[in-house]
PDB file of C-alpha atoms in Angstrom:
ATOM      1  CA  MET I   1     -90.493-115.690 -98.522  1.00 40.00           C
ATOM      2  CA  ALA I   2     -89.727-112.339 -98.667  1.00 42.00           C
ATOM      3  CA  PRO I   3     -89.135-109.877 -96.105  1.00 47.00           C
ATOM      4  CA  GLY I   4     -92.210-107.585 -94.835  1.00 55.00           C
ATOM      5  CA  LEU I   5     -95.343-110.030 -96.394  1.00 56.00           C
ATOM      6  CA  PRO I   6     -98.345-109.789 -94.916  1.00 64.00           C
ATOM      7  CA  ASP I   7     -99.771-112.335 -92.293  1.00 81.00           C
ATOM      8  CA  PRO I   8     -99.681-115.680 -93.528  1.00 90.00           C
ATOM      9  CA  SER I   9    -103.546-115.808 -92.422  1.00 88.00           C
ATOM     10  CA  ALA I  10    -104.152-113.257 -95.069  1.00 88.00           C
ATOM     11  CA  GLY I  11    -103.136-116.137 -97.737  1.00 95.00           C
ATOM     12  CA  ALA I  12    -101.088-115.982-101.402  1.00 97.00           C
ATOM     13  CA  VAL I  13    -101.647-116.613-104.795  1.00 98.00           C
ATOM     14  CA  LEU I  14     -99.276-119.990-106.144  1.00 98.00           C
ATOM     15  CA  TYR I  15     -97.618-118.950-110.186  1.00 98.00           C
ATOM     16  CA  PHE I  16     -96.434-121.322-112.274  1.00 98.00           C
ATOM     17  CA  HIS I  17     -95.003-120.032-115.620  1.00 98.00           C
ATOM     18  CA  GLY I  18     -95.782-120.541-118.997  1.00 96.00           C
ATOM     19  CA  GLY I  19     -92.976-121.979-121.300  1.00 95.00           C
ATOM     20  CA  ALA I  20     -94.359-125.124-122.647  1.00 92.00           C
ATOM     21  CA  PHE I  21     -92.592-126.856-119.685  1.00 94.00           C
ATOM     22  CA  VAL I  22     -89.412-125.863-121.289  1.00 94.00           C
ATOM     23  CA  SER I  23     -88.768-122.192-120.975  1.00 94.00           C
ATOM     24  CA  GLY I  24     -89.710-119.659-119.171  1.00 93.00           C
ATOM     25  CA  GLY I  25     -89.226-118.657-115.599  1.00 92.00           C
ATOM     26  CA  ILE I  26     -89.370-116.463-112.373  1.00 90.00           C
ATOM     27  CA  GLY I  27     -87.624-113.365-113.850  1.00 88.00           C
ATOM     28  CA  THR I  28     -89.432-113.648-117.521  1.00 88.00           C
ATOM     29  CA  HIS I  29     -92.991-113.040-115.389  1.00 93.00           C
ATOM     30  CA  ARG I  30     -91.730-111.038-112.642  1.00 94.00           C
ATOM     31  CA  ARG I  31     -93.934-107.990-114.211  1.00 94.00           C
ATOM     32  CA  CYS I  32     -96.876-110.165-114.713  1.00 96.00           C
ATOM     33  CA  VAL I  33     -96.703-111.591-111.029  1.00 97.00           C
ATOM     34  CA  SER I  34     -96.698-108.213-109.326  1.00 96.00           C
ATOM     35  CA  ALA I  35     -99.007-106.422-111.129  1.00 97.00           C
ATOM     36  CA  LEU I  36    -101.009-109.751-109.749  1.00 97.00           C
ATOM     37  CA  SER I  37    -100.474-109.189-106.280  1.00 96.00           C
ATOM     38  CA  ARG I  38    -101.294-105.435-106.745  1.00 96.00           C
ATOM     39  CA  THR I  39    -104.729-106.362-108.187  1.00 97.00           C
ATOM     40  CA  SER I  40    -105.000-109.106-105.426  1.00 97.00           C
ATOM     41  CA  ARG I  41    -104.103-107.646-102.727  1.00 95.00           C
ATOM     42  CA  LYS I  42    -102.236-110.572-101.766  1.00 96.00           C
ATOM     43  CA  PRO I  43     -97.925-111.802-101.951  1.00 95.00           C
ATOM     44  CA  VAL I  44     -97.667-114.429-104.789  1.00 96.00           C
ATOM     45  CA  LEU I  45     -95.036-117.105-104.241  1.00 96.00           C
ATOM     46  CA  SER I  46     -94.250-118.010-107.942  1.00 97.00           C
ATOM     47  CA  VAL I  47     -92.777-121.303-108.330  1.00 97.00           C
ATOM     48  CA  ALA I  48     -89.720-121.700-110.445  1.00 97.00           C
ATOM     49  CA  TYR I  49     -90.851-125.776-110.862  1.00 97.00           C
ATOM     50  CA  ARG I  50     -88.642-127.910-113.251  1.00 97.00           C
ATOM     51  CA  GLN I  51     -88.296-127.997-116.444  1.00 96.00           C
ATOM     52  CA  PHE I  52     -87.452-130.421-119.238  1.00 95.00           C
ATOM     53  CA  PRO I  53     -84.633-132.373-119.323  1.00 94.00           C
ATOM     54  CA  ALA I  54     -84.835-131.615-115.847  1.00 95.00           C
ATOM     55  CA  THR I  55     -87.323-134.114-116.008  1.00 95.00           C
ATOM     56  CA  HIS I  56     -90.595-134.988-116.910  1.00 94.00           C
ATOM     57  CA  LEU I  57     -94.234-133.011-116.948  1.00 94.00           C
ATOM     58  CA  GLY I  58     -95.051-135.894-113.481  1.00 95.00           C
ATOM     59  CA  GLY I  59     -91.414-133.717-112.137  1.00 96.00           C
ATOM     60  CA  SER I  60     -93.580-130.901-113.358  1.00 97.00           C
ATOM     61  CA  VAL I  61     -96.443-131.165-111.314  1.00 97.00           C
ATOM     62  CA  ARG I  62     -94.688-132.932-108.551  1.00 97.00           C
ATOM     63  CA  ASP I  63     -92.546-129.645-107.648  1.00 98.00           C
ATOM     64  CA  GLY I  64     -96.292-127.740-107.908  1.00 98.00           C
ATOM     65  CA  VAL I  65     -96.978-130.105-105.202  1.00 98.00           C
ATOM     66  CA  PHE I  66     -94.721-129.165-103.049  1.00 98.00           C
ATOM     67  CA  ALA I  67     -94.628-125.818-103.056  1.00 98.00           C
ATOM     68  CA  TYR I  68     -98.106-126.215-102.731  1.00 98.00           C
ATOM     69  CA  ARG I  69     -97.191-127.729 -99.234  1.00 98.00           C
ATOM     70  CA  TRP I  70     -94.781-125.927 -98.160  1.00 96.00           C
ATOM     71  CA  LEU I  71     -96.648-122.729 -98.274  1.00 97.00           C
ATOM     72  CA  LEU I  72     -99.522-125.189 -95.653  1.00 97.00           C
ATOM     73  CA  ALA I  73     -96.897-126.196 -93.899  1.00 96.00           C
ATOM     74  CA  HIS I  74     -96.147-121.685 -93.195  1.00 94.00           C
ATOM     75  CA  GLY I  75     -99.255-121.395 -92.228  1.00 95.00           C
ATOM     76  CA  TYR I  76    -100.990-120.332 -95.594  1.00 96.00           C
ATOM     77  CA  PRO I  77    -104.582-121.213 -94.799  1.00 96.00           C
ATOM     78  CA  ALA I  78    -105.948-123.429 -97.828  1.00 97.00           C
ATOM     79  CA  GLU I  79    -108.726-121.014 -97.851  1.00 97.00           C
ATOM     80  CA  ARG I  80    -106.531-118.066 -98.589  1.00 97.00           C
ATOM     81  CA  ILE I  81    -104.237-119.823-100.910  1.00 98.00           C
ATOM     82  CA  VAL I  82    -105.517-119.117-105.271  1.00 98.00           C
ATOM     83  CA  PHE I  83    -103.379-121.522-107.659  1.00 98.00           C
ATOM     84  CA  ALA I  84    -102.926-119.290-111.133  1.00 98.00           C
ATOM     85  CA  GLY I  85    -100.785-119.632-113.942  1.00 98.00           C
ATOM     86  CA  ASP I  86    -100.550-119.004-117.661  1.00 98.00           C
ATOM     87  CA  SER I  87    -100.673-121.460-120.607  1.00 96.00           C
ATOM     88  CA  ALA I  88     -98.195-124.943-119.405  1.00 97.00           C
ATOM     89  CA  GLY I  89     -98.127-122.881-116.168  1.00 98.00           C
ATOM     90  CA  GLY I  90    -102.755-122.546-117.020  1.00 98.00           C
ATOM     91  CA  TYR I  91    -101.533-127.349-117.257  1.00 98.00           C
ATOM     92  CA  LEU I  92    -100.157-126.699-113.676  1.00 98.00           C
ATOM     93  CA  SER I  93    -102.240-125.012-111.570  1.00 98.00           C
ATOM     94  CA  PHE I  94    -105.467-127.695-112.491  1.00 98.00           C
ATOM     95  CA  SER I  95    -103.077-130.813-112.122  1.00 98.00           C
ATOM     96  CA  VAL I  96    -100.935-129.415-109.168  1.00 98.00           C
ATOM     97  CA  ALA I  97    -104.788-128.620-107.291  1.00 98.00           C
ATOM     98  CA  LEU I  98    -105.751-132.491-108.729  1.00 98.00           C
ATOM     99  CA  ASP I  99    -103.123-134.334-107.361  1.00 98.00           C
ATOM    100  CA  ALA I 100    -102.978-131.864-103.804  1.00 98.00           C
ATOM    101  CA  ILE I 101    -106.888-133.052-103.402  1.00 98.00           C
ATOM    102  CA  ALA I 102    -106.022-136.895-104.256  1.00 97.00           C
ATOM    103  CA  ALA I 103    -102.907-137.015-102.428  1.00 98.00           C
ATOM    104  CA  GLY I 104    -105.637-135.677 -99.316  1.00 98.00           C
ATOM    105  CA  LEU I 105    -104.522-131.990 -98.997  1.00 98.00           C
ATOM    106  CA  PRO I 106    -107.576-129.667 -98.752  1.00 98.00           C
ATOM    107  CA  ALA I 107    -108.113-127.777-102.277  1.00 98.00           C
ATOM    108  CA  PRO I 108    -107.763-124.549-102.340  1.00 98.00           C
ATOM    109  CA  ALA I 109    -109.817-121.020-102.587  1.00 98.00           C
ATOM    110  CA  GLY I 110    -109.374-120.872-106.351  1.00 98.00           C
ATOM    111  CA  VAL I 111    -108.040-121.799-110.062  1.00 98.00           C
ATOM    112  CA  VAL I 112    -107.143-118.931-112.202  1.00 98.00           C
ATOM    113  CA  GLY I 113    -106.045-120.614-115.626  1.00 98.00           C
ATOM    114  CA  ILE I 114    -104.688-118.179-117.749  1.00 98.00           C
ATOM    115  CA  SER I 115    -104.713-119.221-121.307  1.00 97.00           C
ATOM    116  CA  PRO I 116    -103.880-123.059-120.095  1.00 98.00           C
ATOM    117  CA  LEU I 117    -103.322-126.239-122.187  1.00 96.00           C
ATOM    118  CA  LEU I 118    -106.131-128.648-120.625  1.00 97.00           C
ATOM    119  CA  ASP I 119    -106.022-131.270-123.302  1.00 95.00           C
ATOM    120  CA  TRP I 120    -103.378-133.467-124.246  1.00 94.00           C
ATOM    121  CA  ASP I 121    -105.437-134.784-127.348  1.00 92.00           C
ATOM    122  CA  CYS I 122    -104.919-132.611-129.645  1.00 89.00           C
ATOM    123  CA  THR I 123    -107.905-134.350-132.006  1.00 89.00           C
ATOM    124  CA  ASP I 124    -110.398-130.907-131.577  1.00 88.00           C
ATOM    125  CA  LYS I 125    -108.077-128.604-131.231  1.00 86.00           C
ATOM    126  CA  GLN I 126    -106.273-130.242-135.435  1.00 83.00           C
ATOM    127  CA  VAL I 127    -110.011-129.274-136.752  1.00 84.00           C
ATOM    128  CA  HIS I 128    -111.387-125.728-134.156  1.00 84.00           C
ATOM    129  CA  ALA I 129    -111.153-122.590-136.708  1.00 83.00           C
ATOM    130  CA  ASN I 130    -107.874-120.912-135.113  1.00 85.00           C
ATOM    131  CA  LEU I 131    -105.996-123.728-135.597  1.00 77.00           C
ATOM    132  CA  ARG I 132    -104.583-121.180-138.076  1.00 79.00           C
ATOM    133  CA  ARG I 133    -105.774-117.762-137.030  1.00 81.00           C
ATOM    134  CA  ASP I 134    -103.567-118.768-134.120  1.00 79.00           C
ATOM    135  CA  ALA I 135     -99.967-116.604-134.631  1.00 76.00           C
ATOM    136  CA  TYR I 136     -98.262-118.056-131.371  1.00 76.00           C
ATOM    137  CA  ILE I 137     -98.707-121.671-130.442  1.00 79.00           C
ATOM    138  CA  PRO I 138     -98.123-123.978-133.739  1.00 76.00           C
ATOM    139  CA  GLY I 139    -100.904-125.834-132.576  1.00 75.00           C
ATOM    140  CA  ARG I 140     -99.759-128.885-134.405  1.00 75.00           C
ATOM    141  CA  ARG I 141     -96.590-129.474-132.847  1.00 78.00           C
ATOM    142  CA  LEU I 142     -98.710-129.797-129.580  1.00 84.00           C
ATOM    143  CA  PRO I 143     -98.693-133.936-130.057  1.00 86.00           C
ATOM    144  CA  THR I 144     -94.608-133.517-130.890  1.00 86.00           C
ATOM    145  CA  LEU I 145     -93.868-131.503-127.150  1.00 86.00           C
ATOM    146  CA  TYR I 146     -96.302-133.668-125.498  1.00 87.00           C
ATOM    147  CA  GLN I 147     -94.530-137.189-126.679  1.00 87.00           C
ATOM    148  CA  LEU I 148     -90.786-134.782-126.053  1.00 88.00           C
ATOM    149  CA  ILE I 149     -92.327-134.240-122.078  1.00 88.00           C
ATOM    150  CA  ALA I 150     -94.248-137.206-121.362  1.00 86.00           C
ATOM    151  CA  PRO I 151     -93.633-139.247-118.128  1.00 80.00           C
ATOM    152  CA  VAL I 152     -93.619-142.972-120.410  1.00 76.00           C
ATOM    153  CA  ALA I 153     -92.664-142.959-123.954  1.00 70.00           C
ATOM    154  CA  GLY I 154     -96.253-144.635-125.755  1.00 75.00           C
ATOM    155  CA  PRO I 155     -99.725-144.265-126.622  1.00 83.00           C
ATOM    156  CA  LEU I 156    -100.946-140.772-124.667  1.00 89.00           C
ATOM    157  CA  ASP I 157    -102.371-141.381-121.011  1.00 91.00           C
ATOM    158  CA  PRO I 158    -105.469-139.452-120.588  1.00 93.00           C
ATOM    159  CA  GLU I 159    -105.378-139.036-117.461  1.00 94.00           C
ATOM    160  CA  LEU I 160    -102.372-136.567-117.634  1.00 94.00           C
ATOM    161  CA  SER I 161    -105.196-134.108-119.234  1.00 97.00           C
ATOM    162  CA  PRO I 162    -106.522-132.702-116.504  1.00 98.00           C
ATOM    163  CA  ILE I 163    -109.390-132.512-118.785  1.00 98.00           C
ATOM    164  CA  ASN I 164    -110.165-135.966-118.358  1.00 97.00           C
ATOM    165  CA  ARG I 165    -109.582-136.160-114.684  1.00 97.00           C
ATOM    166  CA  ASP I 166    -112.856-136.034-111.659  1.00 97.00           C
ATOM    167  CA  LEU I 167    -113.308-132.301-111.351  1.00 98.00           C
ATOM    168  CA  GLN I 168    -115.569-132.464-108.760  1.00 96.00           C
ATOM    169  CA  GLY I 169    -112.960-131.676-105.875  1.00 95.00           C
ATOM    170  CA  LEU I 170    -111.891-128.345-107.161  1.00 98.00           C
ATOM    171  CA  PRO I 171    -112.879-124.773-106.135  1.00 98.00           C
ATOM    172  CA  PRO I 172    -114.310-122.062-108.342  1.00 98.00           C
ATOM    173  CA  VAL I 173    -112.230-121.726-111.306  1.00 98.00           C
ATOM    174  CA  LEU I 174    -111.553-118.293-112.994  1.00 98.00           C
ATOM    175  CA  LEU I 175    -110.696-118.951-117.006  1.00 98.00           C
ATOM    176  CA  GLN I 176    -109.190-116.166-119.647  1.00 98.00           C
ATOM    177  CA  VAL I 177    -108.818-117.279-122.686  1.00 98.00           C
ATOM    178  CA  ALA I 178    -108.104-114.946-126.554  1.00 96.00           C
ATOM    179  CA  GLY I 179    -110.474-115.297-128.889  1.00 95.00           C
ATOM    180  CA  SER I 180    -108.470-116.364-132.068  1.00 93.00           C
ATOM    181  CA  GLU I 181    -105.463-118.716-130.596  1.00 93.00           C
ATOM    182  CA  VAL I 182    -106.114-122.459-130.505  1.00 93.00           C
ATOM    183  CA  LEU I 183    -106.717-123.228-126.384  1.00 95.00           C
ATOM    184  CA  ARG I 184    -109.039-121.428-126.509  1.00 95.00           C
ATOM    185  CA  CYS I 185    -110.572-125.343-127.312  1.00 95.00           C
ATOM    186  CA  ASP I 186    -109.237-126.021-124.183  1.00 96.00           C
ATOM    187  CA  ALA I 187    -110.897-123.612-122.330  1.00 97.00           C
ATOM    188  CA  GLU I 188    -114.195-124.121-123.474  1.00 97.00           C
ATOM    189  CA  ALA I 189    -114.180-127.719-122.833  1.00 97.00           C
ATOM    190  CA  MET I 190    -113.329-127.670-119.631  1.00 98.00           C
ATOM    191  CA  SER I 191    -116.123-124.782-118.627  1.00 98.00           C
ATOM    192  CA  ARG I 192    -118.502-127.523-120.135  1.00 98.00           C
ATOM    193  CA  ARG I 193    -117.028-130.120-117.807  1.00 98.00           C
ATOM    194  CA  LEU I 194    -117.064-127.968-114.635  1.00 98.00           C
ATOM    195  CA  ALA I 195    -119.597-127.477-114.771  1.00 98.00           C
ATOM    196  CA  ALA I 196    -120.864-131.003-115.572  1.00 98.00           C
ATOM    197  CA  ALA I 197    -119.010-131.072-112.490  1.00 98.00           C
ATOM    198  CA  GLY I 198    -120.728-128.631-110.776  1.00 98.00           C
ATOM    199  CA  VAL I 199    -117.889-126.870-110.322  1.00 98.00           C
ATOM    200  CA  ASP I 200    -118.423-122.511-110.337  1.00 98.00           C
ATOM    201  CA  CYS I 201    -116.433-121.569-113.987  1.00 98.00           C
ATOM    202  CA  THR I 202    -116.301-118.364-115.510  1.00 98.00           C
ATOM    203  CA  LEU I 203    -115.176-117.806-118.680  1.00 98.00           C
ATOM    204  CA  GLN I 204    -114.055-115.123-120.391  1.00 98.00           C
ATOM    205  CA  ILE I 205    -112.575-114.970-123.678  1.00 98.00           C
ATOM    206  CA  TRP I 206    -110.783-111.535-124.889  1.00 97.00           C
ATOM    207  CA  ASP I 207    -111.466-111.090-128.467  1.00 96.00           C
ATOM    208  CA  GLY I 208    -108.253-109.119-130.045  1.00 94.00           C
ATOM    209  CA  GLN I 209    -105.806-110.969-127.801  1.00 95.00           C
ATOM    210  CA  ILE I 210    -102.488-113.439-128.210  1.00 94.00           C
ATOM    211  CA  HIS I 211    -101.924-116.307-125.998  1.00 95.00           C
ATOM    212  CA  ALA I 212    -100.563-115.245-122.146  1.00 96.00           C
ATOM    213  CA  PHE I 213    -102.214-111.601-122.913  1.00 96.00           C
ATOM    214  CA  PRO I 214    -102.278-111.342-119.384  1.00 96.00           C
ATOM    215  CA  VAL I 215     -98.101-111.871-118.736  1.00 95.00           C
ATOM    216  CA  LEU I 216     -98.241-109.075-120.764  1.00 94.00           C
ATOM    217  CA  ALA I 217     -98.753-106.333-117.994  1.00 93.00           C
ATOM    218  CA  GLY I 218     -97.084-102.987-118.010  1.00 86.00           C
ATOM    219  CA  LEU I 219     -97.052-103.246-121.799  1.00 90.00           C
ATOM    220  CA  LEU I 220    -100.595-104.232-122.776  1.00 90.00           C
ATOM    221  CA  PRO I 221    -103.634-102.220-121.767  1.00 95.00           C
ATOM    222  CA  GLU I 222    -105.840-105.530-122.407  1.00 96.00           C
ATOM    223  CA  ALA I 223    -103.279-107.461-120.342  1.00 97.00           C
ATOM    224  CA  MET I 224    -103.560-105.110-117.429  1.00 97.00           C
ATOM    225  CA  ALA I 225    -107.674-105.667-117.317  1.00 98.00           C
ATOM    226  CA  ALA I 226    -107.564-109.122-117.651  1.00 98.00           C
ATOM    227  CA  LEU I 227    -105.193-108.962-114.478  1.00 98.00           C
ATOM    228  CA  ILE I 228    -107.604-106.693-112.457  1.00 98.00           C
ATOM    229  CA  GLU I 229    -110.223-109.131-113.419  1.00 98.00           C
ATOM    230  CA  ALA I 230    -107.890-112.255-111.815  1.00 98.00           C
ATOM    231  CA  GLY I 231    -107.319-110.128-109.074  1.00 98.00           C
ATOM    232  CA  SER I 232    -110.971-109.549-107.920  1.00 98.00           C
ATOM    233  CA  PHE I 233    -111.876-113.562-108.322  1.00 98.00           C
ATOM    234  CA  ILE I 234    -108.969-114.062-106.706  1.00 98.00           C
ATOM    235  CA  GLN I 235    -110.279-111.849-103.671  1.00 97.00           C
ATOM    236  CA  GLU I 236    -113.472-113.192-104.061  1.00 97.00           C
ATOM    237  CA  ALA I 237    -112.621-116.688-103.553  1.00 98.00           C
ATOM    238  CA  THR I 238    -110.424-116.232-100.755  1.00 97.00           C
ATOM    239  CA  ALA I 239    -113.016-114.364 -98.416  1.00 94.00           C
ATOM    240  CA  ARG I 240    -114.258-117.659 -97.032  1.00 67.00           C
ATOM    241  CA  PRO I 241    -114.273-118.883 -93.716  1.00 61.00           C
ATOM    242  CA  ARG I 242    -111.023-120.172 -92.461  1.00 47.00           C
ATOM    243  CA  ARG I 243    -110.560-123.919 -92.015  1.00 46.00           C
ATOM    244  CA  ALA I 244    -107.703-126.140 -89.812  1.00 41.00           C
ATOM    245  CA  VAL I 245    -104.595-126.729 -91.733  1.00 38.00           C
ATOM    246  CA  THR I 246    -102.228-129.433 -92.152  1.00 38.00           C
ATOM    247  CA  ASP I 247     -98.378-128.849 -90.841  1.00 38.00           C
ATOM    248  CA  LEU I 248     -96.748-130.395 -94.803  1.00 40.00           C
ATOM    249  CA  THR I 249     -93.125-128.919 -95.182  1.00 38.00           C
ATOM    250  CA  GLY I 250     -90.705-129.447 -98.707  1.00 40.00           C
ATOM    251  CA  PRO I 251     -87.906-127.652-101.209  1.00 39.00           C
ATOM    252  CA  PRO I 252     -88.399-126.196-104.991  1.00 42.00           C
ATOM    253  CA  ASP I 253     -86.993-123.083-105.853  1.00 43.00           C
ATOM    254  CA  MET I 254     -89.401-120.462-105.859  1.00 41.00           C
ATOM    255  CA  GLU I 255     -89.520-117.016-105.162  1.00 42.00           C
ATOM    256  CA  ALA I 256     -92.424-114.535-103.278  1.00 42.00           C
ATOM    257  CA  THR I 257     -93.134-110.711-104.354  1.00 43.00           C
ATOM    258  CA  ALA I 258     -95.508-108.476-102.809  1.00 36.00           C
TER     259      ALA I 258
END
């Protein structure tokens, strides 16, 4: 962690960058992470998780769980930690939370998904009106991406899609998505499933924007406006009574920013 950060009891944001599991990193998302730190009034731990070809999808998720264990081991209470991520990082924010809970770790205080990829089954996306409107993501190529980074070659594994898992243990969720992007399909479907599971979910649809637009903080006024919304959500989600902290450890490459 960088020197001079607040007392761990104040909490932190665990951030996962986007990049389709093959690109991007803590450098490409530094501006967004710094802005989110300001709006949430929390230090942000940005995780340089392994990507293809260094690992497959499962390895990226394991690195995320490892980063969460690191925060817990260093005194950050689970009820003061919020997971956040954009695009592929949005997938990780949900998958890491679900895997952590399944492993017996405490749930974080909240989850923020920015244009998250949540369902590898692209059947609904292939017929969604935004398939041809999305200027950024080639929706028809998403099944090819899955075959590239899936842990095991072969048929689609439904359990690798957060939308198909048991969502009842998740904390409050904020979903932010552009109105014309193809992953709006995933966000809308996830909001319905979270509601059915009794999980508090806020879905924000931003018209006139592109995929993962909050990453452009400092360049687009709407990006900063979205991060202000996310920061407010994080502050509210972490304003809850403290619980005991689990003492666990581990190492991927990560970076913190205040």
